[in-house]
Structure formats: C-alpha cells, structure tokens
C-alpha cells in the first residue's frame, strides 16, 4: 500500500459512521477512530494501552468472552448484536456529541495481524438506527396487534353475551306477542260463555218463578198461563243449546291453555325425547290468531319418531316460520305443513303461497336485524334466532323461494344428539 492509499484508508476509517477499535493480543486498546471518541465522550489518549473492559466496564460480559474465544481460538469473525440497553459499549452520544437513546448495536470482533505480524483484534461497532426503529415499529405494531386481538376477544365475549340477552328478550317479545294473540283467542269463547251464563241466569229466574207458582197457583190453568207467558218451551230448547255452546267454549279455552303450556315449557332447556307433531300442533294453536285471517292451514305429516331436542326451542322455530309465512301472504293464501324422516334425520317444512323472497336477499335473511318489514313491525330476529336454535341442535335450515309463488322453509334435525357438537358434521342428509 503506498502512502496515498494509506492516507485514503485512514481518512475513511476516521470518517466512517462506524466505531473502529484495535486491540492487542491482551485486549489493550491500541487505537480507536474519531467515531468512538465522539460517541463515548472519552478521548483516545486516556484510553491507550488500557484494557477494553477497564475503559468500558459494561463490556465485561459473557457475550464478549464468547466472541473473543471464537476470534482467538478459531480465527473467526464473531458477530453479535445488542438490541437494547446496555449495549456492548455504552455510546451515549451521536457523531456530533449530542445525547441519543440506546440503539441497536452490532459488533464484529475479529483477529488480524499488523505490519510486523503481531496478532491484534479489530472491533467494529455500528448502530443501525433505521433497523432499530423498524424493529421498534414492528414491536409496537405487534403489541398493538396483540392488544387488538385481546380487544376483539373481549368484543366477541360481549357480543355473545348481548346475543344471549337478545335471545332472551326476543323470547320475551315473542311471548308478549303470543300473549296478545292468545288473549284474543280466549276472549272470544269467554265472551260468549259469560253472555250465555247471563241468559241462563234469567232463564233460571223464570223457571224458579214457575216452580214457586206450583204452591201458590189457584188452578192448573193459571200455572199453564204463567208457563206460556214466560215462554217455557223456548227456554227449554235454548237452555240446552246454551249449555252445549258454553261447554264448547270452555273446551276451547282449555285446549288453548294446554297448548300454551305445551308450547312454552319455559323451565325446560334440556334435550329430551319429544314428539315434533305434538309440538307443531300446539304451536299452531298458539299462533292461530295470526294465521286464521291470512291462510288456510293444511297438514301433510309423515311418520316421525320422537327425536332428541329442546321442544320449547323447536316450537319457537316453527312459530317464527309460521308467522313469517302468514306475513308473506297478501290477501288470503295457503300454508302447508309437512314432515318426514330420512335415515337419521327428520325434517319439518312450512310452505306458504306468499310473495316469495327476492333471490339476492336469500343469503341475508338469517342475519340478525335483517328485515324487509316496516319499522316497528319486524325486528329481523326471527330467522337468526331460529338459525341459532337449529344449529345448536346440529341441524340446518333450507329455503326454497320463488318470487310471487311462495316460500318453503325446511328444517332438518338429527334424531339423536350423540355428542351435541360433533353430530353436526357427521352425517348429512342427501341434498
Ligand atoms: N316465508 C317468507 N316469505 C317471504 N319472505 C320471508 C319469509 N320468511 C322470511 N322472509 C324475509 O326474511 C326477513 C327476515 O325474517 P325474520 O323472521 O328474521 O325477521 P322479520 O320477520 O322481518 O321480523 P321478526 O321475525 O323479528 O318480527 C323478513 O323480513 C322477510 O323479508
Ligand atoms: Mg319473522
């Protein structure tokens, strides 16, 4: 190397943004460049011939010993990095002597020989501020991501809770709606039974008058006159009719109350064997008020074994389907109920002759709050609630609809809940 080349090399070493330290065999400082002086705040002359760890006590670490061992014993270049404080060497300033926070510090420790063949060690130190900041950005992004994930999990938990509450309130709303319908249904028979009772009370009063007259009447003729005057013959015929009609009315009320009890089973949330047709019939009785002015209801039931289900929930599903069917009919139409079995599955079907569903809405009808009904008329929860219930049973809902022709909902349910979650995927009915 000529002197020009040496000058160039020296200028480069003094100006490079990188610490260059030369140590002798015993790790005594022989030289460092201006970068180290500026960044450490220590002048070279005070450090010359001192051991590295005397000048930089923080460097006395197992990592440095390992690097030294590799460089000295195996003649290798040993590389290490210090991601955060403390660094290998504490360099608290930048090139211009201004304080800077600790940064990612890379260190390369390697053996070499000088002009006279004496073994020496070189130590190169460079801070990769960019890398470090990218790294810290990455760290921050990762932390934010973790945070987001936790937030999301919390949100999901909240949603699940809200969903459970919604189910509950939807159930309450449904019960409220039902109660109104049922009240109407019961009101009618109760009304005429009450009016019959009043008429009967009048008749009894007249009959008592006729019987009392037996003791007081002067003649049989007078008694006959009274009987005729009080229209005994008419009373006699009417009493029978009134009593028969009242019995009918009371029977009807009894039937509604039984259906209501069957339908609700509010305290039973357990899977048990149940007769789906019986549930469907009681549901029909309960929603009769919603259906009777909108459609004639036809039943085309197949043979069904008892299946393992939560009956009150399946009733809810069928009620939602029936009410939707009635709402889809503009004037007066037809609702057909069908059922059947296929291997380990049963199905229940509600078909209406209503408006049908627009094809592009078919994928949305199960979304919570999706409704095409005017504000105040539909909450849009009926089908989402039904979907959840059917899923919980390991079943599924199919829908077939044609605009202007009608809609058919088919609910598939497995016969048994072997293990309530797993049976969803096992055997599916053929499409
Ligand atoms: N049988 C059907 N015929 C036509 N459209 C239907 C039928 N069933 C459901 N839909 C459509 O799906 C939408 C969602 O039904 P869903 O039962 O979830 O809510 P909703 O009936 O609008 O309100 P809610 O049941 O909460 O009172 C309805 O608004 C309607 O547009
Ligand atoms: Mg509905």
GROMACS .gro file of C-alpha atoms and ligand atoms in nm:
model
  463
    1UNK     CA    1   0.000   0.000   0.000
    2UNK     CA    2   0.155   0.333  -0.093
    3UNK     CA    3   0.125   0.642   0.120
    4UNK     CA    4  -0.169   0.775  -0.083
    5UNK     CA    5  -0.358   0.456  -0.026
    6UNK     CA    6  -0.272   0.470   0.344
    7UNK     CA    7  -0.400   0.829   0.363
    8UNK     CA    8  -0.722   0.726   0.196
    9UNK     CA    9  -0.767   0.430   0.426
   10UNK     CA   10  -0.703   0.650   0.728
   11UNK     CA   11  -0.947   0.919   0.609
   12UNK     CA   12  -1.211   0.652   0.555
   13UNK     CA   13  -1.164   0.498   0.898
   14UNK     CA   14  -1.185   0.838   1.064
   15UNK     CA   15  -1.498   0.945   0.883
   16UNK     CA   16  -1.698   0.628   0.858
   17UNK     CA   17  -2.021   0.615   1.067
   18UNK     CA   18  -1.892   0.317   1.250
   19UNK     CA   19  -1.669   0.256   1.552
   20UNK     CA   20  -1.332   0.101   1.480
   21UNK     CA   21  -1.119  -0.020   1.772
   22UNK     CA   22  -0.787  -0.201   1.752
   23UNK     CA   23  -0.683  -0.416   2.049
   24UNK     CA   24  -0.362  -0.603   2.108
   25UNK     CA   25  -0.344  -0.966   2.199
   26UNK     CA   26  -0.438  -0.892   2.559
   27UNK     CA   27  -0.725  -0.674   2.460
   28UNK     CA   28  -0.547  -0.349   2.536
   29UNK     CA   29  -0.662  -0.051   2.336
   30UNK     CA   30  -0.418   0.045   2.062
   31UNK     CA   31  -0.637   0.272   1.860
   32UNK     CA   32  -0.991   0.386   1.805
   33UNK     CA   33  -1.132   0.619   1.548
   34UNK     CA   34  -1.297   0.955   1.593
   35UNK     CA   35  -1.643   0.795   1.592
   36UNK     CA   36  -1.570   0.618   1.923
   37UNK     CA   37  -1.426   0.937   2.075
   38UNK     CA   38  -1.736   1.136   1.979
   39UNK     CA   39  -1.990   0.873   2.073
   40UNK     CA   40  -1.831   0.764   2.400
   41UNK     CA   41  -1.718   1.110   2.510
   42UNK     CA   42  -1.378   0.957   2.600
   43UNK     CA   43  -1.055   1.080   2.441
   44UNK     CA   44  -0.834   0.812   2.289
   45UNK     CA   45  -0.518   0.923   2.457
   46UNK     CA   46  -0.660   0.849   2.802
   47UNK     CA   47  -0.760   0.503   2.692
   48UNK     CA   48  -0.447   0.396   2.511
   49UNK     CA   49  -0.294   0.075   2.643
   50UNK     CA   50  -0.576   0.021   2.890
   51UNK     CA   51  -0.779  -0.296   2.863
   52UNK     CA   52  -1.108  -0.258   2.685
   53UNK     CA   53  -1.307  -0.355   2.993
   54UNK     CA   54  -1.121  -0.101   3.205
   55UNK     CA   55  -1.236   0.178   2.980
   56UNK     CA   56  -1.577   0.024   2.912
   57UNK     CA   57  -1.660  -0.182   3.224
   58UNK     CA   58  -2.002  -0.266   3.073
   59UNK     CA   59  -1.825  -0.474   2.806
   60UNK     CA   60  -1.720  -0.731   3.063
   61UNK     CA   61  -1.992  -0.975   2.958
   62UNK     CA   62  -2.013  -1.343   2.868
   63UNK     CA   63  -2.101  -1.243   2.511
   64UNK     CA   64  -1.773  -1.059   2.466
   65UNK     CA   65  -1.583  -1.354   2.616
   66UNK     CA   66  -1.753  -1.584   2.365
   67UNK     CA   67  -1.671  -1.354   2.077
   68UNK     CA   68  -1.312  -1.336   2.194
   69UNK     CA   69  -1.291  -1.713   2.221
   70UNK     CA   70  -1.420  -1.758   1.867
   71UNK     CA   71  -1.188  -1.496   1.726
   72UNK     CA   72  -0.878  -1.609   1.913
   73UNK     CA   73  -0.922  -1.986   1.916
   74UNK     CA   74  -1.089  -2.041   1.583
   75UNK     CA   75  -0.971  -1.735   1.395
   76UNK     CA   76  -1.329  -1.649   1.308
   77UNK     CA   77  -1.518  -1.324   1.275
   78UNK     CA   78  -1.759  -1.320   1.567
   79UNK     CA   79  -2.073  -1.117   1.530
   80UNK     CA   80  -2.322  -1.020   1.794
   81UNK     CA   81  -2.592  -0.763   1.841
   82UNK     CA   82  -2.733  -0.578   2.139
   83UNK     CA   83  -3.092  -0.488   2.085
   84UNK     CA   84  -3.137  -0.268   2.385
   85UNK     CA   85  -2.956  -0.111   2.673
   86UNK     CA   86  -2.700  -0.195   2.795
   87UNK     CA   87  -2.508  -0.216   2.465
   88UNK     CA   88  -2.170  -0.383   2.442
   89UNK     CA   89  -2.010  -0.039   2.470
   90UNK     CA   90  -2.202   0.245   2.614
   91UNK     CA   91  -2.201   0.509   2.339
   92UNK     CA   92  -2.447   0.770   2.466
   93UNK     CA   93  -2.377   1.039   2.202
   94UNK     CA   94  -2.409   1.071   1.828
   95UNK     CA   95  -2.136   1.174   1.586
   96UNK     CA   96  -2.181   1.537   1.689
   97UNK     CA   97  -2.160   1.473   2.061
   98UNK     CA   98  -2.538   1.508   2.114
   99UNK     CA   99  -2.704   1.265   2.358
  100UNK     CA  100  -2.903   0.983   2.193
  101UNK     CA  101  -3.102   0.694   2.339
  102UNK     CA  102  -2.952   0.344   2.325
  103UNK     CA  103  -2.992   0.188   1.985
  104UNK     CA  104  -2.943  -0.147   1.824
  105UNK     CA  105  -2.566  -0.207   1.841
  106UNK     CA  106  -2.391  -0.452   1.615
  107UNK     CA  107  -2.043  -0.570   1.697
  108UNK     CA  108  -1.791  -0.756   1.483
  109UNK     CA  109  -1.486  -0.893   1.662
  110UNK     CA  110  -1.208  -1.044   1.453
  111UNK     CA  111  -0.838  -1.131   1.460
  112UNK     CA  112  -0.579  -0.983   1.227
  113UNK     CA  113  -0.203  -0.922   1.221
  114UNK     CA  114  -0.028  -0.587   1.195
  115UNK     CA  115   0.263  -0.495   0.964
  116UNK     CA  116   0.502  -0.671   1.197
  117UNK     CA  117   0.291  -0.984   1.212
  118UNK     CA  118   0.178  -0.923   1.567
  119UNK     CA  119  -0.165  -1.063   1.643
  120UNK     CA  120  -0.427  -0.799   1.702
  121UNK     CA  121  -0.807  -0.779   1.728
  122UNK     CA  122  -1.038  -0.549   1.548
  123UNK     CA  123  -1.372  -0.447   1.695
  124UNK     CA  124  -1.621  -0.278   1.465
  125UNK     CA  125  -1.930  -0.124   1.617
  126UNK     CA  126  -2.217   0.018   1.425
  127UNK     CA  127  -2.558   0.134   1.528
  128UNK     CA  128  -2.836   0.055   1.292
  129UNK     CA  129  -3.078   0.324   1.388
  130UNK     CA  130  -3.305   0.250   1.093
  131UNK     CA  131  -3.316  -0.117   1.165
  132UNK     CA  132  -3.366  -0.042   1.528
  133UNK     CA  133  -3.653   0.192   1.463
  134UNK     CA  134  -3.809  -0.050   1.214
  135UNK     CA  135  -3.769  -0.310   1.475
  136UNK     CA  136  -3.928  -0.100   1.743
  137UNK     CA  137  -4.205  -0.014   1.499
  138UNK     CA  138  -4.254  -0.381   1.439
  139UNK     CA  139  -4.257  -0.442   1.810
  140UNK     CA  140  -4.510  -0.166   1.859
  141UNK     CA  141  -4.723  -0.298   1.572
  142UNK     CA  142  -4.707  -0.645   1.722
  143UNK     CA  143  -4.808  -0.512   2.061
  144UNK     CA  144  -5.092  -0.314   1.905
  145UNK     CA  145  -5.199  -0.628   1.722
  146UNK     CA  146  -5.197  -0.830   2.044
  147UNK     CA  147  -5.393  -0.553   2.206
  148UNK     CA  148  -5.641  -0.552   1.919
  149UNK     CA  149  -5.673  -0.926   1.945
  150UNK     CA  150  -5.750  -0.903   2.315
  151UNK     CA  151  -5.999  -0.626   2.241
  152UNK     CA  152  -6.156  -0.842   1.974
  153UNK     CA  153  -6.184  -1.136   2.208
  154UNK     CA  154  -6.347  -0.913   2.465
  155UNK     CA  155  -6.579  -0.780   2.197
  156UNK     CA  156  -6.672  -1.132   2.092
  157UNK     CA  157  -6.747  -1.216   2.454
  158UNK     CA  158  -6.962  -0.903   2.482
  159UNK     CA  159  -7.138  -0.992   2.158
  160UNK     CA  160  -7.206  -1.342   2.280
  161UNK     CA  161  -7.349  -1.200   2.597
  162UNK     CA  162  -7.556  -0.948   2.405
  163UNK     CA  163  -7.672  -1.225   2.175
  164UNK     CA  164  -7.781  -1.434   2.472
  165UNK     CA  165  -7.965  -1.132   2.611
  166UNK     CA  166  -8.120  -1.069   2.272
  167UNK     CA  167  -8.238  -1.426   2.253
  168UNK     CA  168  -8.389  -1.379   2.593
  169UNK     CA  169  -8.556  -1.051   2.507
  170UNK     CA  170  -8.669  -1.182   2.170
  171UNK     CA  171  -8.822  -1.472   2.355
  172UNK     CA  172  -8.993  -1.231   2.590
  173UNK     CA  173  -9.113  -1.020   2.298
  174UNK     CA  174  -9.240  -1.332   2.126
  175UNK     CA  175  -9.416  -1.435   2.443
  176UNK     CA  176  -9.568  -1.086   2.470
  177UNK     CA  177  -9.689  -1.105   2.112
  178UNK     CA  178  -9.823  -1.450   2.174
  179UNK     CA  179  -9.993  -1.347   2.491
  180UNK     CA  180 -10.183  -1.080   2.294
  181UNK     CA  181 -10.287  -1.337   2.034
  182UNK     CA  182 -10.382  -1.591   2.294
  183UNK     CA  183 -10.577  -1.332   2.494
  184UNK     CA  184 -10.776  -1.261   2.179
  185UNK     CA  185 -10.835  -1.631   2.121
  186UNK     CA  186 -10.952  -1.688   2.477
  187UNK     CA  187 -11.154  -1.368   2.491
  188UNK     CA  188 -11.399  -1.485   2.229
  189UNK     CA  189 -11.517  -1.809   2.398
  190UNK     CA  190 -11.501  -1.647   2.741
  191UNK     CA  191 -11.721  -1.367   2.599
  192UNK     CA  192 -12.000  -1.594   2.482
  193UNK     CA  193 -11.978  -1.826   2.782
  194UNK     CA  194 -12.024  -1.518   3.000
  195UNK     CA  195 -12.319  -1.393   2.798
  196UNK     CA  196 -12.471  -1.745   2.798
  197UNK     CA  197 -12.440  -1.751   3.175
  198UNK     CA  198 -12.628  -1.423   3.198
  199UNK     CA  199 -12.908  -1.554   2.975
  200UNK     CA  200 -12.915  -1.879   3.174
  201UNK     CA  201 -12.942  -1.676   3.497
  202UNK     CA  202 -13.255  -1.505   3.352
  203UNK     CA  203 -13.398  -1.844   3.249
  204UNK     CA  204 -13.331  -1.993   3.593
  205UNK     CA  205 -13.510  -1.696   3.747
  206UNK     CA  206 -13.819  -1.761   3.526
  207UNK     CA  207 -13.808  -2.137   3.590
  208UNK     CA  208 -13.793  -2.074   3.966
  209UNK     CA  209 -14.099  -1.849   3.927
  210UNK     CA  210 -14.288  -2.130   3.752
  211UNK     CA  211 -14.187  -2.384   4.018
  212UNK     CA  212 -14.278  -2.147   4.304
  213UNK     CA  213 -14.619  -2.092   4.139
  214UNK     CA  214 -14.697  -2.464   4.186
  215UNK     CA  215 -14.765  -2.394   4.555
  216UNK     CA  216 -14.949  -2.064   4.502
  217UNK     CA  217 -15.148  -2.101   4.175
  218UNK     CA  218 -15.524  -2.133   4.221
  219UNK     CA  219 -15.560  -2.361   3.926
  220UNK     CA  220 -15.367  -2.565   3.679
  221UNK     CA  221 -15.494  -2.323   3.416
  222UNK     CA  222 -15.324  -2.030   3.589
  223UNK     CA  223 -15.000  -2.231   3.606
  224UNK     CA  224 -15.021  -2.309   3.238
  225UNK     CA  225 -15.079  -1.941   3.163
  226UNK     CA  226 -14.766  -1.845   3.358
  227UNK     CA  227 -14.566  -2.117   3.178
  228UNK     CA  228 -14.682  -1.985   2.846
  229UNK     CA  229 -14.624  -1.624   2.949
  230UNK     CA  230 -14.266  -1.699   3.048
  231UNK     CA  231 -14.204  -1.885   2.720
  232UNK     CA  232 -14.114  -2.209   2.893
  233UNK     CA  233 -14.089  -2.407   2.568
  234UNK     CA  234 -13.843  -2.162   2.422
  235UNK     CA  235 -13.640  -2.157   2.745
  236UNK     CA  236 -13.621  -2.532   2.749
  237UNK     CA  237 -13.479  -2.554   2.399
  238UNK     CA  238 -13.244  -2.264   2.445
  239UNK     CA  239 -13.102  -2.385   2.777
  240UNK     CA  240 -12.968  -2.698   2.611
  241UNK     CA  241 -12.819  -2.503   2.327
  242UNK     CA  242 -12.663  -2.252   2.562
  243UNK     CA  243 -12.511  -2.521   2.781
  244UNK     CA  244 -12.370  -2.710   2.481
  245UNK     CA  245 -12.224  -2.391   2.340
  246UNK     CA  246 -12.071  -2.295   2.675
  247UNK     CA  247 -11.915  -2.639   2.711
  248UNK     CA  248 -11.760  -2.591   2.367
  249UNK     CA  249 -11.625  -2.253   2.469
  250UNK     CA  250 -11.471  -2.385   2.790
  251UNK     CA  251 -11.322  -2.677   2.594
  252UNK     CA  252 -11.166  -2.431   2.353
  253UNK     CA  253 -11.013  -2.229   2.638
  254UNK     CA  254 -10.885  -2.548   2.795
  255UNK     CA  255 -10.724  -2.651   2.467
  256UNK     CA  256 -10.554  -2.317   2.425
  257UNK     CA  257 -10.421  -2.323   2.781
  258UNK     CA  258 -10.288  -2.678   2.733
  259UNK     CA  259 -10.127  -2.581   2.404
  260UNK     CA  260  -9.974  -2.279   2.568
  261UNK     CA  261  -9.829  -2.496   2.839
  262UNK     CA  262  -9.704  -2.748   2.583
  263UNK     CA  263  -9.565  -2.472   2.368
  264UNK     CA  264  -9.374  -2.284   2.629
  265UNK     CA  265  -9.213  -2.540   2.862
  266UNK     CA  266  -9.020  -2.239   2.976
  267UNK     CA  267  -8.835  -2.414   3.251
  268UNK     CA  268  -8.714  -2.695   3.033
  269UNK     CA  269  -8.394  -2.612   2.849
  270UNK     CA  270  -8.266  -2.968   2.835
  271UNK     CA  271  -8.254  -3.204   2.540
  272UNK     CA  272  -8.519  -3.472   2.574
  273UNK     CA  273  -8.720  -3.702   2.353
  274UNK     CA  274  -9.020  -3.525   2.208
  275UNK     CA  275  -9.295  -3.567   1.954
  276UNK     CA  276  -9.248  -3.294   1.695
  277UNK     CA  277  -9.604  -3.320   1.560
  278UNK     CA  278  -9.744  -3.256   1.903
  279UNK     CA  279  -9.521  -2.952   1.937
  280UNK     CA  280  -9.625  -2.830   1.593
  281UNK     CA  281  -9.993  -2.870   1.676
  282UNK     CA  282  -9.965  -2.678   1.999
  283UNK     CA  283  -9.767  -2.408   1.819
  284UNK     CA  284 -10.042  -2.390   1.558
  285UNK     CA  285 -10.300  -2.343   1.830
  286UNK     CA  286 -10.098  -2.069   1.988
  287UNK     CA  287 -10.044  -1.873   1.665
  288UNK     CA  288 -10.389  -1.947   1.532
  289UNK     CA  289 -10.487  -1.585   1.575
  290UNK     CA  290 -10.205  -1.474   1.344
  291UNK     CA  291 -10.286  -1.736   1.080
  292UNK     CA  292 -10.659  -1.772   1.060
  293UNK     CA  293 -10.728  -1.448   0.876
  294UNK     CA  294 -10.437  -1.499   0.636
  295UNK     CA  295 -10.437  -1.860   0.530
  296UNK     CA  296 -10.592  -2.198   0.533
  297UNK     CA  297 -10.352  -2.436   0.707
  298UNK     CA  298 -10.301  -2.779   0.550
  299UNK     CA  299 -10.121  -3.061   0.728
  300UNK     CA  300  -9.934  -3.328   0.539
  301UNK     CA  301  -9.749  -3.501   0.818
  302UNK     CA  302  -9.533  -3.807   0.761
  303UNK     CA  303  -9.432  -4.067   1.017
  304UNK     CA  304  -9.194  -3.924   1.274
  305UNK     CA  305  -9.021  -4.095   1.561
  306UNK     CA  306  -8.959  -3.897   1.877
  307UNK     CA  307  -8.637  -3.703   1.846
  308UNK     CA  308  -8.392  -3.565   2.096
  309UNK     CA  309  -8.441  -3.189   2.113
  310UNK     CA  310  -8.532  -2.895   2.330
  311UNK     CA  311  -8.902  -2.889   2.246
  312UNK     CA  312  -8.976  -2.530   2.350
  313UNK     CA  313  -8.697  -2.410   2.122
  314UNK     CA  314  -8.813  -2.611   1.823
  315UNK     CA  315  -9.160  -2.469   1.886
  316UNK     CA  316  -9.006  -2.121   1.871
  317UNK     CA  317  -8.850  -2.202   1.535
  318UNK     CA  318  -9.176  -2.331   1.393
  319UNK     CA  319  -9.363  -2.033   1.533
  320UNK     CA  320  -9.123  -1.793   1.358
  321UNK     CA  321  -9.163  -1.981   1.029
  322UNK     CA  322  -9.541  -1.987   1.060
  323UNK     CA  323  -9.569  -1.619   1.146
  324UNK     CA  324  -9.331  -1.527   0.861
  325UNK     CA  325  -9.542  -1.739   0.625
  326UNK     CA  326  -9.859  -1.558   0.731
  327UNK     CA  327  -9.688  -1.220   0.693
  328UNK     CA  328  -9.576  -1.310   0.339
  329UNK     CA  329  -9.934  -1.361   0.223
  330UNK     CA  330 -10.105  -1.051   0.097
  331UNK     CA  331 -10.472  -1.141   0.100
  332UNK     CA  332 -10.565  -1.496   0.182
  333UNK     CA  333 -10.349  -1.794   0.095
  334UNK     CA  334 -10.234  -2.137   0.195
  335UNK     CA  335  -9.980  -2.261   0.446
  336UNK     CA  336  -9.878  -2.626   0.421
  337UNK     CA  337  -9.700  -2.814   0.695
  338UNK     CA  338  -9.510  -3.127   0.603
  339UNK     CA  339  -9.278  -3.363   0.785
  340UNK     CA  340  -9.072  -3.668   0.711
  341UNK     CA  341  -8.778  -3.885   0.802
  342UNK     CA  342  -8.464  -3.974   0.609
  343UNK     CA  343  -8.222  -4.216   0.778
  344UNK     CA  344  -8.101  -4.047   1.096
  345UNK     CA  345  -8.269  -3.721   1.018
  346UNK     CA  346  -8.617  -3.576   1.032
  347UNK     CA  347  -8.746  -3.265   0.861
  348UNK     CA  348  -9.028  -3.021   0.917
  349UNK     CA  349  -9.146  -2.794   0.642
  350UNK     CA  350  -9.354  -2.478   0.627
  351UNK     CA  351  -9.461  -2.374   0.280
  352UNK     CA  352  -9.660  -2.063   0.202
  353UNK     CA  353  -9.823  -1.926  -0.108
  354UNK     CA  354  -9.696  -1.578  -0.033
  355UNK     CA  355  -9.486  -1.315  -0.203
  356UNK     CA  356  -9.160  -1.513  -0.204
  357UNK     CA  357  -8.813  -1.382  -0.133
  358UNK     CA  358  -8.601  -1.185  -0.381
  359UNK     CA  359  -8.310  -1.412  -0.488
  360UNK     CA  360  -8.047  -1.157  -0.383
  361UNK     CA  361  -8.194  -1.142  -0.032
  362UNK     CA  362  -8.183  -1.518   0.021
  363UNK     CA  363  -7.835  -1.503   0.171
  364UNK     CA  364  -7.929  -1.224   0.409
  365UNK     CA  365  -8.247  -1.347   0.572
  366UNK     CA  366  -8.063  -1.518   0.860
  367UNK     CA  367  -7.870  -1.204   0.950
  368UNK     CA  368  -7.972  -1.061   1.283
  369UNK     CA  369  -8.187  -0.749   1.235
  370UNK     CA  370  -8.237  -0.813   0.863
  371UNK     CA  371  -8.597  -0.734   0.789
  372UNK     CA  372  -8.796  -0.607   0.494
  373UNK     CA  373  -9.088  -0.521   0.718
  374UNK     CA  374  -9.173  -0.161   0.802
  375UNK     CA  375  -9.019  -0.008   1.113
  376UNK     CA  376  -9.199  -0.130   1.420
  377UNK     CA  377  -9.331  -0.443   1.252
  378UNK     CA  378  -9.030  -0.671   1.228
  379UNK     CA  379  -8.720  -0.687   1.441
  380UNK     CA  380  -8.545  -0.913   1.190
  381UNK     CA  381  -8.452  -1.155   1.464
  382UNK     CA  382  -8.695  -1.439   1.396
  383UNK     CA  383  -8.484  -1.626   1.144
  384UNK     CA  384  -8.149  -1.553   1.306
  385UNK     CA  385  -8.286  -1.686   1.632
  386UNK     CA  386  -8.424  -1.991   1.452
  387UNK     CA  387  -8.094  -2.048   1.273
  388UNK     CA  388  -7.907  -2.046   1.604
  389UNK     CA  389  -8.151  -2.286   1.764
  390UNK     CA  390  -8.134  -2.529   1.474
  391UNK     CA  391  -7.754  -2.513   1.470
  392UNK     CA  392  -7.749  -2.580   1.842
  393UNK     CA  393  -7.945  -2.895   1.762
  394UNK     CA  394  -7.688  -2.994   1.499
  395UNK     CA  395  -7.938  -2.937   1.220
  396UNK     CA  396  -7.980  -2.690   0.936
  397UNK     CA  397  -8.242  -2.485   0.757
  398UNK     CA  398  -8.304  -2.487   0.385
  399UNK     CA  399  -8.509  -2.234   0.197
  400UNK     CA  400  -8.664  -2.251  -0.148
  401UNK     CA  401  -8.843  -1.948  -0.275
  402UNK     CA  402  -8.985  -1.816  -0.595
  403UNK     CA  403  -9.099  -1.462  -0.638
  404UNK     CA  404  -9.474  -1.434  -0.644
  405UNK     CA  405  -9.516  -1.810  -0.595
  406UNK     CA  406  -9.426  -1.868  -0.234
  407UNK     CA  407  -9.158  -1.991   0.000
  408UNK     CA  408  -9.072  -2.323   0.157
  409UNK     CA  409  -8.856  -2.350   0.467
  410UNK     CA  410  -8.731  -2.695   0.561
  411UNK     CA  411  -8.574  -2.763   0.899
  412UNK     CA  412  -8.352  -3.070   0.924
  413UNK     CA  413  -8.289  -3.215   1.269
  414UNK     CA  414  -8.086  -3.520   1.371
  415UNK     CA  415  -8.271  -3.794   1.556
  416UNK     CA  416  -8.015  -3.804   1.836
  417UNK     CA  417  -7.769  -3.569   1.995
  418UNK     CA  418  -7.492  -3.829   2.043
  419UNK     CA  419  -7.246  -3.561   2.130
  420UNK     CA  420  -7.425  -3.235   2.080
  421UNK     CA  421  -7.145  -3.055   1.894
  422UNK     CA  422  -6.991  -3.334   1.689
  423UNK     CA  423  -7.301  -3.464   1.523
  424UNK     CA  424  -7.323  -3.151   1.310
  425UNK     CA  425  -7.062  -3.264   1.064
  426UNK     CA  426  -7.101  -3.639   1.073
  427UNK     CA  427  -7.389  -3.747   0.858
  428UNK     CA  428  -7.576  -3.504   0.644
  429UNK     CA  429  -7.899  -3.583   0.474
  430UNK     CA  430  -7.871  -3.607   0.098
  431UNK     CA  431  -7.935  -3.278  -0.074
  432LIG     N1  432  -9.199  -1.701   0.431
  432LIG     C1  433  -9.139  -1.588   0.390
  432LIG     N2  434  -9.177  -1.530   0.274
  432LIG     C2  435  -9.118  -1.417   0.231
  432LIG     N3  436  -9.020  -1.352   0.295
  432LIG     C3  437  -8.976  -1.405   0.412
  432LIG     C4  438  -9.034  -1.526   0.464
  432LIG     N4  439  -8.971  -1.553   0.580
  432LIG     C5  440  -8.880  -1.455   0.599
  432LIG     N5  441  -8.884  -1.366   0.498
  432LIG     C6  442  -8.798  -1.248   0.481
  432LIG     O1  443  -8.689  -1.256   0.572
  432LIG     C7  444  -8.685  -1.142   0.655
  432LIG     C8  445  -8.630  -1.179   0.791
  432LIG     O2  446  -8.720  -1.263   0.860
  432LIG     P1  447  -8.716  -1.267   1.017
  432LIG     O3  448  -8.819  -1.360   1.064
  432LIG     O4  449  -8.575  -1.289   1.059
  432LIG     O5  450  -8.750  -1.118   1.059
  432LIG     P2  451  -8.890  -1.044   1.048
  432LIG     O6  452  -8.999  -1.141   1.024
  432LIG     O7  453  -8.873  -0.934   0.950
  432LIG     O8  454  -8.902  -0.981   1.193
  432LIG     P3  455  -8.936  -1.062   1.329
  432LIG     O9  456  -8.947  -1.206   1.294
  432LIG    O10  457  -8.818  -1.034   1.416
  432LIG    O11  458  -9.061  -0.999   1.376
  432LIG     C9  459  -8.826  -1.090   0.656
  432LIG    O12  460  -8.831  -0.951   0.684
  432LIG    C10  461  -8.872  -1.120   0.513
  432LIG    O13  462  -8.822  -1.024   0.424
  433LIG    MG1  463  -9.017  -1.316   1.145
   0.00000   0.00000   0.00000
